[in-house]
CSV table of C-alpha atoms in Angstrom, one decimal:
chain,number,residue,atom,x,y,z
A,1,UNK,CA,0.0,0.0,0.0
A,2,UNK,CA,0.9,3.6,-0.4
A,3,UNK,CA,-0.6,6.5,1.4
A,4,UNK,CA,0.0,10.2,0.7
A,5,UNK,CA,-0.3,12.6,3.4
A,6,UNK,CA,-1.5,16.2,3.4
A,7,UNK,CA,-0.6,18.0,6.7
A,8,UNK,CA,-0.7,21.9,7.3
A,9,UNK,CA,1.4,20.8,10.4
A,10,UNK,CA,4.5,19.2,10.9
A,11,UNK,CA,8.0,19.1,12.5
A,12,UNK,CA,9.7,21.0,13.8
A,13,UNK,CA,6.6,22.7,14.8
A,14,UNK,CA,5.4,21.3,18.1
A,15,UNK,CA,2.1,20.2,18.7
A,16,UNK,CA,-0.2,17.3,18.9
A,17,UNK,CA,-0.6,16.7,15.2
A,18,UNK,CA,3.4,16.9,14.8
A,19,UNK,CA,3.5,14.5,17.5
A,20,UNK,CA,1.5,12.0,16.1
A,21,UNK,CA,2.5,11.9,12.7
A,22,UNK,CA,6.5,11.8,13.8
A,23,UNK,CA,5.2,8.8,15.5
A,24,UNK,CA,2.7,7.3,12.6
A,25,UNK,CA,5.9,7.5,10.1
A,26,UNK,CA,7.8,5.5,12.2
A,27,UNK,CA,5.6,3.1,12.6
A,28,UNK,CA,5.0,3.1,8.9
A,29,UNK,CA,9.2,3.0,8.0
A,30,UNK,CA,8.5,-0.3,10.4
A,31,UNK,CA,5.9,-1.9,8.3
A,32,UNK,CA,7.4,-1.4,5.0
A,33,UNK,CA,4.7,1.0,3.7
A,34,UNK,CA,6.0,3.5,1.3
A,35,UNK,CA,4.6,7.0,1.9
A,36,UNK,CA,4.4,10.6,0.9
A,37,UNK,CA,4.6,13.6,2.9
A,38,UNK,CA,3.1,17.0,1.9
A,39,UNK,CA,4.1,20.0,4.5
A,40,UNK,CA,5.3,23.2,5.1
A,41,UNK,CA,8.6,24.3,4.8
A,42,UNK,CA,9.8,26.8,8.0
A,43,UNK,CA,12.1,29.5,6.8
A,44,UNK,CA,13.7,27.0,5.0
A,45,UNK,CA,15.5,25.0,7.8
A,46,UNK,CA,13.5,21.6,6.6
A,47,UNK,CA,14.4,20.4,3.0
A,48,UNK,CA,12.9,17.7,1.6
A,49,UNK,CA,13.9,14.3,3.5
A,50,UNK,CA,14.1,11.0,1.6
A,51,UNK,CA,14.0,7.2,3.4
A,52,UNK,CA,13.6,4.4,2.1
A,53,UNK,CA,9.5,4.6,2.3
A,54,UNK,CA,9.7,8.5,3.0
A,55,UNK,CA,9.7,11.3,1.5
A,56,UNK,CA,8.7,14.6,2.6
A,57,UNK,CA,7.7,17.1,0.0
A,58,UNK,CA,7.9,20.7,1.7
A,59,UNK,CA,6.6,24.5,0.6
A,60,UNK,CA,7.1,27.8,1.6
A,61,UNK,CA,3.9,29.1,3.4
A,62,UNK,CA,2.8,32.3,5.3
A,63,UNK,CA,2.5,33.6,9.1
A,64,UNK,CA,-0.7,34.0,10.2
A,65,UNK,CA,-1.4,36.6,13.6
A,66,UNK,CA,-3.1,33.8,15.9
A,67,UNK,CA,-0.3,31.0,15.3
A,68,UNK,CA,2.8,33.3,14.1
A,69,UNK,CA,5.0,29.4,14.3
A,70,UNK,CA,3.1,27.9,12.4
A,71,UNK,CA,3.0,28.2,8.3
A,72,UNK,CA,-0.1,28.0,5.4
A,73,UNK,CA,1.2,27.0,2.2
A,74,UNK,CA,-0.9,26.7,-1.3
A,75,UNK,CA,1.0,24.6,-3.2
A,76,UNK,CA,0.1,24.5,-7.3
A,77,UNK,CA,-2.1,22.1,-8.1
A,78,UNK,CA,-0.3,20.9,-11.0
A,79,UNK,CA,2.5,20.6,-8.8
A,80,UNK,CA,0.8,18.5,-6.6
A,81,UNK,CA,-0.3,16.6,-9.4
A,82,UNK,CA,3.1,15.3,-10.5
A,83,UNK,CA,4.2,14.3,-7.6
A,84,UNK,CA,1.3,12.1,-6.6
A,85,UNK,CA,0.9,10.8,-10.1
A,86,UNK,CA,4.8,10.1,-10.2
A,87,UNK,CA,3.9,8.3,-6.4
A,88,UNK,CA,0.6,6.5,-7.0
A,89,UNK,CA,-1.2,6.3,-4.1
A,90,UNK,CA,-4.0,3.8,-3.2
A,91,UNK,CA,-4.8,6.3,-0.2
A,92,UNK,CA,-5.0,9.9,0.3
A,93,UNK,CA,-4.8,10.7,4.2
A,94,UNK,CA,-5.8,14.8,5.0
A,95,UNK,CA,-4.8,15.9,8.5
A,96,UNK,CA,-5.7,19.7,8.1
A,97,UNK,CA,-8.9,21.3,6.5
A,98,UNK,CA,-6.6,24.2,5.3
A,99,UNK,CA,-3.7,25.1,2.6
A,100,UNK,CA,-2.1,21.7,1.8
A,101,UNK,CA,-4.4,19.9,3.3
A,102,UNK,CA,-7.5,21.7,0.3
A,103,UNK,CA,-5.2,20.5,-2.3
A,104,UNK,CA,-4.9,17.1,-0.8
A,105,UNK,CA,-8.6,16.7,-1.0
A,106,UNK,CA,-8.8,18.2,-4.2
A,107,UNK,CA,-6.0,15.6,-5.7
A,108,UNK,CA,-8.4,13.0,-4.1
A,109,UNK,CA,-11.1,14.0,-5.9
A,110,UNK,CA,-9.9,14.4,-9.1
A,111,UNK,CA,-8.4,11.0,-9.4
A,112,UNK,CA,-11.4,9.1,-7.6
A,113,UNK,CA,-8.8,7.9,-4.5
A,114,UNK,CA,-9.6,7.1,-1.5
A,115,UNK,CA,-9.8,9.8,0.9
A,116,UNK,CA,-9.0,9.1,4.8
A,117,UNK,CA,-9.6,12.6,6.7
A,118,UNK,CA,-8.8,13.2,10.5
A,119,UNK,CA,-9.8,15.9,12.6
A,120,UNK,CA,-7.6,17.1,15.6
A,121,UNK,CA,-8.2,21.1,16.0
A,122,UNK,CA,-11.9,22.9,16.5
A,123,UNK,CA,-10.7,26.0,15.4
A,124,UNK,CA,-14.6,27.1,15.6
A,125,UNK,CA,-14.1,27.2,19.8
A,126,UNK,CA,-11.2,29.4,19.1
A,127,UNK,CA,-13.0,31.8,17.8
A,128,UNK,CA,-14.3,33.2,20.8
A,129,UNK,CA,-10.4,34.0,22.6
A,130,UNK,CA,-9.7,35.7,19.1
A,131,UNK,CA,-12.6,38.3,18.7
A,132,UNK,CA,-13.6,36.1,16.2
A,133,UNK,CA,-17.1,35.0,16.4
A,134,UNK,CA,-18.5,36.3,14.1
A,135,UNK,CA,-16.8,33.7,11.7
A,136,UNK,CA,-18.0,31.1,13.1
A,137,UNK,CA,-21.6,30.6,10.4
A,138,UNK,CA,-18.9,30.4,7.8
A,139,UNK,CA,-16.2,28.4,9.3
A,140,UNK,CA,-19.0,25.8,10.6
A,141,UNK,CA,-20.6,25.7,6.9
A,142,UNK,CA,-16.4,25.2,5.1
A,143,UNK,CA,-15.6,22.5,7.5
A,144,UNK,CA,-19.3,20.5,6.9
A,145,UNK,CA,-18.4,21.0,3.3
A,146,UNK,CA,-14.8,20.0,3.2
A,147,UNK,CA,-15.4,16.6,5.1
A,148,UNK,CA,-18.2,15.7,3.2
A,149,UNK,CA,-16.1,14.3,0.6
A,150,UNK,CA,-14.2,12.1,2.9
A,151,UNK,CA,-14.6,7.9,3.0
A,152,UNK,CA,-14.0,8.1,6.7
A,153,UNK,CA,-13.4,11.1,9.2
A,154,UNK,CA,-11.7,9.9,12.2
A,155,UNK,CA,-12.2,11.9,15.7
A,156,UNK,CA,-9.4,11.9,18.3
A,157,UNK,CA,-12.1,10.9,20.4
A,158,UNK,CA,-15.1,10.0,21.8
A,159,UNK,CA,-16.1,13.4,23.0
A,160,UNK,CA,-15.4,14.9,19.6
A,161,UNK,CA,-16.6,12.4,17.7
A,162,UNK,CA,-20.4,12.8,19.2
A,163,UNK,CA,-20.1,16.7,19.0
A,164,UNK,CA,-19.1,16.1,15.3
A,165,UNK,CA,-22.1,13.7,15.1
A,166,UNK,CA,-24.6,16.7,16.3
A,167,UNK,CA,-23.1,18.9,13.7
A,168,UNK,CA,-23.8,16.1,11.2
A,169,UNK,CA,-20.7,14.8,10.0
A,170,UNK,CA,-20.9,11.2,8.8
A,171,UNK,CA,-18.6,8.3,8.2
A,172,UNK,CA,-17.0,8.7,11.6
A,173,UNK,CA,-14.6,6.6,13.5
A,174,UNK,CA,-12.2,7.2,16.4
A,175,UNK,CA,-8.7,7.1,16.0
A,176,UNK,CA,-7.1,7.4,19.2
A,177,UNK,CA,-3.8,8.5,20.4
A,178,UNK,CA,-1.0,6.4,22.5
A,179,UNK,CA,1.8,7.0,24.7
A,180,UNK,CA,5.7,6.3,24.7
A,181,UNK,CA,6.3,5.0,28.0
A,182,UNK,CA,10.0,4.9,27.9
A,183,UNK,CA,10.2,8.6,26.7
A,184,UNK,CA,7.6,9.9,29.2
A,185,UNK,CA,8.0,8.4,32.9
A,186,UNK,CA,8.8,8.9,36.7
A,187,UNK,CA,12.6,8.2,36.0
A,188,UNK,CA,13.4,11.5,34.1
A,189,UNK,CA,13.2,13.2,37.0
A,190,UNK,CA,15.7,15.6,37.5
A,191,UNK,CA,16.2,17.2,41.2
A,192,UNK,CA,18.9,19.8,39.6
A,193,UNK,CA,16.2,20.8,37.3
A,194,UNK,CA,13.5,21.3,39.9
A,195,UNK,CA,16.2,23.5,41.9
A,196,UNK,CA,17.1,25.8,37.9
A,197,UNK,CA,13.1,26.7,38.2
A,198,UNK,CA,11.5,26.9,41.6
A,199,UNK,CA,14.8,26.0,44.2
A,200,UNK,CA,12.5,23.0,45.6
A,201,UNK,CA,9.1,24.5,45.8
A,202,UNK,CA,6.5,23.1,45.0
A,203,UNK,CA,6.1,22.9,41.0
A,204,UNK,CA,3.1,22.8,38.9
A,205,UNK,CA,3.7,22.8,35.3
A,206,UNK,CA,1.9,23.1,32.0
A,207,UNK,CA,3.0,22.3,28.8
A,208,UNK,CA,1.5,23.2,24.9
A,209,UNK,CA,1.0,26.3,23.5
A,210,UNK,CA,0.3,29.7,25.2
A,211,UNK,CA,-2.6,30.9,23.5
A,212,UNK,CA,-5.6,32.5,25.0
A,213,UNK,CA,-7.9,29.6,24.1
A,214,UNK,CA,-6.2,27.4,26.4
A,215,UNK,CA,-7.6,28.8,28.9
A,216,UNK,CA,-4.8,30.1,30.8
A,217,UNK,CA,-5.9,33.1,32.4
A,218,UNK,CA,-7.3,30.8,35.0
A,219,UNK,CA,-3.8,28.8,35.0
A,220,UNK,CA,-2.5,32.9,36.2
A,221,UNK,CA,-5.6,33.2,38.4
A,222,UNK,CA,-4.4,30.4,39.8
A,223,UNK,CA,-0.8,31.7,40.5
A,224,UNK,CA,-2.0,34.9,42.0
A,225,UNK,CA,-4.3,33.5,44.4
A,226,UNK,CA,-1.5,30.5,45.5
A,227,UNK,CA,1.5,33.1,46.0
A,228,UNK,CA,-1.4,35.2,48.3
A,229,UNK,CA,-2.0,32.3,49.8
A,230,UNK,CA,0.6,30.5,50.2
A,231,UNK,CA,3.6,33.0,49.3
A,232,UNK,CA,7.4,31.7,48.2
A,233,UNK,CA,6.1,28.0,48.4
A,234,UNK,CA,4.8,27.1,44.6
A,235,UNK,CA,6.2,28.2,41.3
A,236,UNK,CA,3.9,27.8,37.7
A,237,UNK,CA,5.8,26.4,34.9
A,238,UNK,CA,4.9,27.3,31.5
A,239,UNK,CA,6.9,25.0,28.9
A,240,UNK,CA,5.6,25.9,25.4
A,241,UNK,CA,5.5,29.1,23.2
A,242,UNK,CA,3.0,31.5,22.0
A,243,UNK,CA,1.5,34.7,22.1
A,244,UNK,CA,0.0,34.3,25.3
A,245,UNK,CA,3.3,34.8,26.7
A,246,UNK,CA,3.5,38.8,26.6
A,247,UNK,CA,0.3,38.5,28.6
A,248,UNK,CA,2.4,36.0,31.2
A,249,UNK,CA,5.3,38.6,31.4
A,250,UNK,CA,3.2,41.5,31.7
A,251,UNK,CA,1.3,39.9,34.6
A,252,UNK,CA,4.5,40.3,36.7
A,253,UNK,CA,3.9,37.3,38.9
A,254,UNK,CA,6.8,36.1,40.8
A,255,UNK,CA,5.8,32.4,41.0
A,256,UNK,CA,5.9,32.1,37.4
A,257,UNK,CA,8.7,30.9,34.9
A,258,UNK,CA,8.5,30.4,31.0
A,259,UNK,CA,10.7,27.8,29.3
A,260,UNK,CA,10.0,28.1,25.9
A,261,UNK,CA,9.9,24.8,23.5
A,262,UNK,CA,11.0,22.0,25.1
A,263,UNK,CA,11.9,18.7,22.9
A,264,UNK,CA,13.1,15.1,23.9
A,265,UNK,CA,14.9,14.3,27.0
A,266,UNK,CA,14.6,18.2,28.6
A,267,UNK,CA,10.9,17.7,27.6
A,268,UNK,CA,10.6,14.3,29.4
A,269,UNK,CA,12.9,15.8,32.3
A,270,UNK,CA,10.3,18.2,32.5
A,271,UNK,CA,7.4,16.5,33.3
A,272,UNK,CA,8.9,14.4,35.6
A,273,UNK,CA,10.3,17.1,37.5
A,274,UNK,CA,6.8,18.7,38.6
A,275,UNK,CA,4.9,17.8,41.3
A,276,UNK,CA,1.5,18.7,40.0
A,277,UNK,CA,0.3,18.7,35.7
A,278,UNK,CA,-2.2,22.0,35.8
A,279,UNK,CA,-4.5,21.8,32.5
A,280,UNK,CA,-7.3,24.3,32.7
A,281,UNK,CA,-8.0,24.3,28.8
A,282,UNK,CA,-11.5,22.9,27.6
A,283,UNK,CA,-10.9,23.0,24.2
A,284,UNK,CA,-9.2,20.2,23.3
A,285,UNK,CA,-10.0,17.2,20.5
A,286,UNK,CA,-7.7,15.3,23.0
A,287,UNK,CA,-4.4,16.2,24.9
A,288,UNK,CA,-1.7,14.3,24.1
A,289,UNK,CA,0.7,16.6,26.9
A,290,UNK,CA,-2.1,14.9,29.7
A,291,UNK,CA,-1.6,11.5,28.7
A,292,UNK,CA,2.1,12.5,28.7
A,293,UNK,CA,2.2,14.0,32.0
A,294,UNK,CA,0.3,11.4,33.4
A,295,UNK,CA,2.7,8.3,31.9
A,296,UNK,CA,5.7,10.4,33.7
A,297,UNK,CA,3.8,10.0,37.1
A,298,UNK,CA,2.3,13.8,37.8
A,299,UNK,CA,-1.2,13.9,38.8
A,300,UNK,CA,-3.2,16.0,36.9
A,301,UNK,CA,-5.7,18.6,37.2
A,302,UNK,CA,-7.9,19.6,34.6
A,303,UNK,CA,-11.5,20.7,33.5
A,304,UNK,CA,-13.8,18.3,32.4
A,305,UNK,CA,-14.2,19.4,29.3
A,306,UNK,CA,-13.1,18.3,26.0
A,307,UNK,CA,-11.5,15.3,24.5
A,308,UNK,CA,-9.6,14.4,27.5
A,309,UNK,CA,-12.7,13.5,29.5
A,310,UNK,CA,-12.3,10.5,27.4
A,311,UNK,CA,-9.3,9.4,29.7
A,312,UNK,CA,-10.0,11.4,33.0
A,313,UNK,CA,-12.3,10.8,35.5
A,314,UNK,CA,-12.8,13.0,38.3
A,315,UNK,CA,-11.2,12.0,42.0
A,316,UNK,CA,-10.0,8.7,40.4
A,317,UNK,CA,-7.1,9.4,38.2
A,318,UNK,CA,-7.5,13.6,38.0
A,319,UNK,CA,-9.4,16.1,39.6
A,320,UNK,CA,-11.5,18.2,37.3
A,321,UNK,CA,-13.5,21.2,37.9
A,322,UNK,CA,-16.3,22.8,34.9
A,323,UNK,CA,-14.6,24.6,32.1
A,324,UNK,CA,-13.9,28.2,32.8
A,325,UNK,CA,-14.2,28.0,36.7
A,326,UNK,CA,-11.5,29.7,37.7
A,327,UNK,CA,-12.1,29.2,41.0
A,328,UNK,CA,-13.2,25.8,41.3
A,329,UNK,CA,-9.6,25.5,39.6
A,330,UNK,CA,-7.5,27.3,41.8
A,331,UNK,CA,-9.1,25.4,44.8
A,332,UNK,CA,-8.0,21.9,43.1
A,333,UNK,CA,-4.5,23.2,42.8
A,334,UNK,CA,-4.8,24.1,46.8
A,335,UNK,CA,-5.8,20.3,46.9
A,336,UNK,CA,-2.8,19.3,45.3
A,337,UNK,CA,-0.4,20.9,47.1
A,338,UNK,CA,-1.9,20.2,50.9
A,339,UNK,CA,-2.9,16.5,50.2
A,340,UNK,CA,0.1,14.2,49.4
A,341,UNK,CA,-2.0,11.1,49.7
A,342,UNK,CA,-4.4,12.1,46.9
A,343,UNK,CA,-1.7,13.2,44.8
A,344,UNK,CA,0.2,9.9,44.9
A,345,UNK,CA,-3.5,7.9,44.6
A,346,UNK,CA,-4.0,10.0,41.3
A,347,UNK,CA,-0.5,9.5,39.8
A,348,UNK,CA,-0.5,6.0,40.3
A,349,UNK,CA,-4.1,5.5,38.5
A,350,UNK,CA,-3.4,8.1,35.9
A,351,UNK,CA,0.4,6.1,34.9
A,352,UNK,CA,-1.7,2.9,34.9
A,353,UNK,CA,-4.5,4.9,32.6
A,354,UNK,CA,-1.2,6.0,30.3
A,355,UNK,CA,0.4,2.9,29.9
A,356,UNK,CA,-2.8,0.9,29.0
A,357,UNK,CA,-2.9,3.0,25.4
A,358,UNK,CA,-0.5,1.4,23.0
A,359,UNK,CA,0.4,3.1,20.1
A,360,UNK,CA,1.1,0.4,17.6
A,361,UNK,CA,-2.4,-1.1,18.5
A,362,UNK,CA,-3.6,2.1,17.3
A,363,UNK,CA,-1.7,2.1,14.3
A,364,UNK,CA,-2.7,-1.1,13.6
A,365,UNK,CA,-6.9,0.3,13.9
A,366,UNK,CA,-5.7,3.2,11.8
A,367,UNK,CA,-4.3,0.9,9.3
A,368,UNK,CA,-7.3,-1.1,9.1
A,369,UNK,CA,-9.7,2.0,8.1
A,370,UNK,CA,-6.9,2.4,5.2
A,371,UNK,CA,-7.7,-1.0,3.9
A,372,UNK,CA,-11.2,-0.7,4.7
A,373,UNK,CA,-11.6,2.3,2.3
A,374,UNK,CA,-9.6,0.4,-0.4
A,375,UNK,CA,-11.4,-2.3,-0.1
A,376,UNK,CA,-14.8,-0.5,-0.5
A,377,UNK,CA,-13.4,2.3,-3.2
A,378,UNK,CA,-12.7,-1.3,-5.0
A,379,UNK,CA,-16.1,-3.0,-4.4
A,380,UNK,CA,-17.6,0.5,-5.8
A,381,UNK,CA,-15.4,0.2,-8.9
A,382,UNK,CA,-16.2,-2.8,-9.7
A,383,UNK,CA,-20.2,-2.1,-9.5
A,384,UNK,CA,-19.7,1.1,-12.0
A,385,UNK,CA,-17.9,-1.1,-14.4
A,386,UNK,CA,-20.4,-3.8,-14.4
């Protein structure tokens, strides 16, 4: 088999998406299965990368205001064209509704393909932290449109599959997200690390991007009312980058610290530094950095809201609060730090919560819907002709 992907995302930018697909190609270099990368190319610091069932076809792309790291790119059709012709794939696989990812949909159409799509951002609950709403009637219309023409539209999970259901997608299925459990657990922990950021206090940490739809003016809420509270004994942690971060600065707390990007073993010596995983964003399709935090042994507290209610379950392996309480937030993060026992009961179920999602099993689901589609695009073939 060979897939093509179309991805407005990919490394070196950092995110969930990134994430996955670093880890779907290497599952893919594993199984033999030749495949095609379409992406964007980051101030020209990514050229195109060849294996020996790789290759990565990059283009130069804009900046947009609300995600200045990331880049849009409208490739040529015709350029598109070649390539794929040149490649022959028997699937097409869209990750992003945008830029490359319209052309990949558009390639799929025009030569009667297969067409896999997956959804992983709802940029129409964004709108709201961007002065935005007003976009939303036509945002909501594009997206029903452009997934109409998919085979199968997979949901990151169960929450955003049934919200996708009430908007009237169809042709879903869930494909999931795992965990590395070498690269993310209790024995990165670095003491001379906790010491560089907060000299021993107590450490609560978020990691992803700092962006207002994250939800992290509670996260600061938060801080203020701890170092009130509690002052000199708890610093906030912000590992990620964004523009959310002049707001951060500008806030002038002196129980916070921002670490930029972190990648690979500082990124896994981070979470297992911390003593407590704060999450306060209700936005998200499913939250890879919880399921990360929670394999490194942090206990995690969140809102439940969102794909990660999927995984989390209040006072067993998290403790959750409804989206947007800022207070109700805070108060769990009190919890944290004056309850030991609870935080060790909560990082013990939430590792054994982690570790029980394998990624190669869900590979191996994904790869199934991939022959499922060729299968049926065959079956449908075969009717037409007869």
């Amino acid at each position: 088999m060979r897939i093509a992907y179309f991805t407005d995302t990919f490394a070196p930018e950092v995110n969930g998406v990134t994430n996955t697909l670093s880890k779907l190609g290497t599952y893919l270099d594993g199984k033999n299965v030749r495949h095609l990368v379409f992406a964007p190319d980051y101030d020209g610091q990514n050229p195109h990368c060849d294996s020996s069932h790789r290759k990565v076809h990059r283009f130069k792309g804009i900046t947009t205001s609300i995600s200045p790291k990331s880049r849009l790119a409208f490739p040529s059709f015709w350029g598109i064209d070649e390539i794929c012709d040149n490649f022959m794939p028997d699937v097409i696989h869209v990750t992003t509704e945008f830029g490359i990812g319209f052309r990949g949909m558009r390639y799929a159409q025009s030569r009667n393909i297969p067409l896999v799509m997956s959804f992983h951002t709802d940029y129409c609950k964004y709108l709201k932290y961007h002065n935005l709403e007003f976009m939303q009637p036509v945002l909501e219309n594009y997206l029903a449109w452009f997934y109409r023409s998919s085979a199968r539209t997979l949901a990151p999970s169960r929450h955003t599959l049934g919200e996708l259901l009430r908007k009237g997608y169809r042709n879903l299925d869930i494909w999931s997200r795992g965990i590395d459990a070498d690269t993310f657990n209790p024995g990165h922990r670095d003491e001379t690390l906790r010491k560089t950021l907060g000299g021993g206090k107590f450490m609560f940490l978020y990691v992803g991007r700092l962006s207002a739809e994250k939800s992290l003016d509670m996260l600061l809420h938060a801080a203020a009312a701890i170092e009130r509270r509690y002052p000199g004994r708890a610093v906030f942690v912000f590992t990620g980058d964004g523009p959310y971060i002049e707001t951060i600065h500008n806030a002038r707390l002196p129980n916070t610290v921002c670490t930029g990007f972190q990648r690979g073993a500082d990124l896994s010596q981070m979470y297992a530094s911390a003593d407590c995983f704060a999450f306060p964003s209700g936005t998200e399709t499913f939250g890879n950095v919880v399921l990360e935090a929670m394999a490194s042994g942090l206990p995690v507290a969140a809102v439940a809201g969102g794909g990660v209610t999927d995984f989390l379950s209040h006072n067993d392996n998290a403790l959750l609060c409804e989206p947007e309480d800022a207070e109700a937030f805070a108060d769990n993060l009190v919890l944290m730090m004056e309850n030991e026992n609870l935080r060790s009961r909560l990082a013990g179920n939430g590792r054994q919560t982690a570790l029980s999602r394998d990624w190669n099993c869900i590979f191996d689901g994904l790869f199934d819907v991939y022959l499922d589609a060729v299968e049926k695009d065959c079956r449908y073939s075969m009717r037409k002709s007869a």
